[in-house]
Structures are given as C-alpha cells and as structure tokens.
Amino acid sequence: MNPAGETRVAGDIQTALCRSAVYELFSRLLSAPDLEHGRRAVQISFTLGRTEVLSAGLRLRFKELTESLSRTGMNEVERAWQSTFGLTDGGPLSLCESEYGMAHIFQKTNTLADIGGFYRAFGLERADGAERPDHLAAEFEFLAFLAAKQAHAWTAGNADLAEISLEAER
C-alpha cells in the first residue's frame, strides 16, 4: 500500500473509533440512570475532549459535557429522567422508536422483529433484561458496535468488511 493509502486507512480507523465512542456515549446517556453508565459516560466524554482527531470546537463541547456530567448528582439525573421518560418509559417522551407513528400493534411488532433480525444478522443477541431492540440506547449501542467493527476491519486490512459495517451503520 502506498503512504497516501496508509494515511487514508489510519484516518478511517480513527474516524470509526471516534464514531464508536460517540455512539457509546449516547447509549450511556440515554440508558436508565445507573452509576456505572454515568461513570463510563464521563470517561468517554473526557477522552473525546482530548482526542486530536476532533476539531477544537468539538473537543471543547466534550470538555464542557464532562464538567457538567461530573457536577450533576445521581439524584438530580434520576429526577430529570423520571420526569422526562417515566420509570418504565411511560413519561411524556419515549425512547422507543416504535412508539412513534405506528398506530397498530402489528406495525410495532413487525418493527421490533425487523430490528431484532438486523442485530442477529451481525451475530448479536438481546441479553436478558436488556432494553427493547428499538430503544435509542440499544440502537446507539449497535451503532457503536458497527463503527468498532469497521475500525477492526480496516486494521485487519479487510476493506470489504469495513464497507459492509459502514453501510449497515448508514
């Protein structure tokens, strides 16, 4: 491979890893409040705030997010969560895709089956007690997986697998 091609692949790897981290951050932030999710969100945000691949403006936003997350107490997060999403996703807003624009139960069921089938196509199975497959936290977790898979494929020199992962992400 020529130096320009190597630089491009290295950039593709870094970009995919950054996307994976951002997706994981979103997944953690959209999950039900949990101390471990909070700690991991702070770690990811802190790392992104120091990642030279990102623009200075974006790094600044992640640094601000890190400070905000570090200052916010768990009780405050739980109260805000419950008033926005409810204890069991029954609040004024839903984090589940199929709750919007699907009037008929069969539409919801088909959508859930389609999303679950898409996850299984990539070798993923729903863990016991996991969020619904159409929950934004689960969908962002899947996107994080796809972006990490793409970075791994580029690292292994498998451009075809990298492209499949990127296309699935799209």
Coordinates of C-alpha atoms in Angstrom, one line a residue:
M1 CA 0.0 0.0 0.0
N2 CA 1.3 3.5 -0.7
P3 CA 1.8 6.1 2.0
A4 CA -1.3 8.0 0.9
G5 CA -3.4 4.9 1.2
E6 CA -2.0 4.1 4.6
T7 CA -2.8 7.6 5.8
R8 CA -6.3 7.2 4.5
V9 CA -6.8 3.9 6.3
A10 CA -5.3 5.3 9.5
G11 CA -7.8 8.2 9.2
D12 CA -10.7 5.8 8.5
I13 CA -9.7 3.8 11.6
Q14 CA -9.5 6.9 13.8
T15 CA -12.8 8.2 12.5
A16 CA -14.6 4.9 13.0
L17 CA -13.2 4.7 16.6
C18 CA -14.4 8.2 17.3
R19 CA -17.9 7.5 16.0
S20 CA -18.0 4.3 18.1
A21 CA -17.1 6.3 21.2
V22 CA -19.7 9.0 20.5
Y23 CA -22.4 6.3 19.8
E24 CA -21.4 4.6 23.1
L25 CA -21.6 7.9 24.9
F26 CA -25.1 8.5 23.5
S27 CA -26.1 4.9 24.5
R28 CA -24.9 5.5 28.1
L29 CA -26.6 8.9 28.3
L30 CA -30.0 7.5 27.0
S31 CA -29.9 4.4 29.3
A32 CA -31.8 4.5 32.5
P33 CA -29.8 6.3 35.2
D34 CA -27.1 4.0 36.6
L35 CA -23.9 4.8 38.4
E36 CA -21.8 2.7 36.0
H37 CA -23.4 4.3 32.9
G38 CA -22.6 7.7 34.4
R39 CA -19.0 6.8 35.1
R40 CA -18.5 5.4 31.7
A41 CA -20.2 8.5 30.1
V42 CA -17.8 10.8 31.9
Q43 CA -14.8 8.6 30.8
I44 CA -15.8 8.7 27.2
S45 CA -16.6 12.4 27.2
F46 CA -13.3 13.1 28.9
T47 CA -11.4 11.1 26.3
L48 CA -13.3 12.7 23.4
G49 CA -12.5 16.1 24.8
R50 CA -8.8 15.3 24.3
T51 CA -8.9 13.5 21.0
E52 CA -6.8 15.4 18.5
V53 CA -8.8 13.9 15.6
L54 CA -11.7 16.1 16.5
S55 CA -12.0 19.8 15.8
A56 CA -11.1 22.2 18.6
G57 CA -14.7 23.3 18.9
L58 CA -16.0 19.7 19.3
R59 CA -13.3 18.9 21.8
L60 CA -14.4 22.0 23.8
R61 CA -18.0 20.7 23.8
F62 CA -17.0 17.3 25.1
K63 CA -14.9 19.0 27.8
E64 CA -18.0 21.1 28.8
L65 CA -20.1 17.9 28.8
T66 CA -17.5 16.2 31.0
E67 CA -17.6 19.0 33.5
S68 CA -21.4 19.1 33.5
L69 CA -21.7 15.3 34.0
S70 CA -19.1 15.4 36.8
R71 CA -21.1 18.1 38.6
T72 CA -24.5 16.5 38.3
G73 CA -25.6 14.2 41.1
M74 CA -27.3 10.9 40.6
N75 CA -30.4 12.0 42.4
E76 CA -30.7 15.0 40.0
V77 CA -30.2 12.7 37.0
E78 CA -32.8 10.3 38.2
R79 CA -35.4 13.0 38.9
A80 CA -34.9 14.5 35.4
W81 CA -35.0 11.1 33.8
Q82 CA -38.3 10.1 35.5
S83 CA -40.0 13.4 34.7
T84 CA -38.9 13.1 31.0
F85 CA -39.2 9.3 30.3
G86 CA -41.0 7.9 33.3
L87 CA -40.0 4.9 35.4
T88 CA -40.8 2.4 32.7
D89 CA -40.7 4.5 29.6
G90 CA -44.2 5.8 30.3
G91 CA -43.3 9.5 30.6
P92 CA -44.1 12.3 28.2
L93 CA -41.3 11.2 25.8
S94 CA -40.5 7.7 24.7
L95 CA -37.0 6.4 23.9
C96 CA -38.5 3.6 21.8
E97 CA -38.8 4.1 18.1
S98 CA -41.9 2.0 17.6
E99 CA -43.9 4.3 20.0
Y100 CA -44.0 7.0 17.3
G101 CA -46.1 6.8 14.1
M102 CA -47.2 3.2 14.5
A103 CA -50.9 3.1 15.4
H104 CA -51.4 -0.6 15.0
I105 CA -49.8 -3.2 17.3
F106 CA -48.8 -5.3 14.3
Q107 CA -46.7 -2.4 13.0
K108 CA -44.9 -2.2 16.3
T109 CA -44.4 -6.0 16.4
N110 CA -43.1 -6.1 12.9
T111 CA -40.7 -3.2 13.5
L112 CA -39.3 -4.9 16.7
A113 CA -38.9 -8.1 14.8
D114 CA -37.1 -6.4 11.9
I115 CA -34.7 -4.5 14.3
G116 CA -34.0 -7.7 16.2
G117 CA -33.3 -9.6 12.9
F118 CA -30.9 -6.8 11.9
Y119 CA -29.0 -7.3 15.1
R120 CA -28.9 -11.0 14.7
A121 CA -27.6 -10.7 11.2
F122 CA -24.4 -9.2 12.8
G123 CA -24.3 -12.0 15.4
L124 CA -25.8 -10.1 18.3
E125 CA -28.5 -11.4 20.6
R126 CA -30.5 -9.5 23.2
A127 CA -29.3 -10.0 26.7
D128 CA -31.8 -10.9 29.5
G129 CA -33.2 -7.7 30.9
A130 CA -31.8 -5.6 28.1
E131 CA -33.8 -2.7 26.7
R132 CA -36.2 -3.3 23.8
P133 CA -34.4 -3.5 20.5
D134 CA -36.0 -0.2 19.3
H135 CA -34.8 1.7 22.4
L136 CA -32.4 4.5 21.5
A137 CA -29.8 3.3 23.9
A138 CA -29.8 -0.2 22.3
E139 CA -29.8 1.4 18.8
F140 CA -26.8 3.6 19.7
E141 CA -25.0 0.6 21.3
F142 CA -25.5 -1.2 18.0
L143 CA -24.1 1.7 16.0
A144 CA -21.1 1.7 18.4
F145 CA -20.6 -2.0 17.6
L146 CA -20.8 -1.4 13.9
A147 CA -18.3 1.5 14.0
A148 CA -15.9 -0.5 16.1
K149 CA -16.3 -3.4 13.7
Q150 CA -15.4 -1.1 10.9
A151 CA -12.3 0.1 12.6
H152 CA -11.3 -3.5 13.3
A153 CA -11.9 -4.4 9.6
W154 CA -9.7 -1.5 8.5
T155 CA -7.0 -2.6 10.9
A156 CA -7.1 -6.2 9.6
G157 CA -7.0 -4.9 6.0
N158 CA -10.5 -6.1 5.2
A159 CA -11.9 -3.2 3.2
D160 CA -15.0 -5.3 2.2
L161 CA -16.0 -5.9 5.8
A162 CA -15.3 -2.3 6.6
E163 CA -17.6 -1.2 3.9
I164 CA -20.4 -3.6 5.0
S165 CA -20.2 -2.3 8.5
L166 CA -20.3 1.3 7.3
E167 CA -23.3 0.6 5.0
A168 CA -25.1 -1.1 7.9
E169 CA -24.4 1.9 10.1
R170 CA -25.9 4.2 7.4

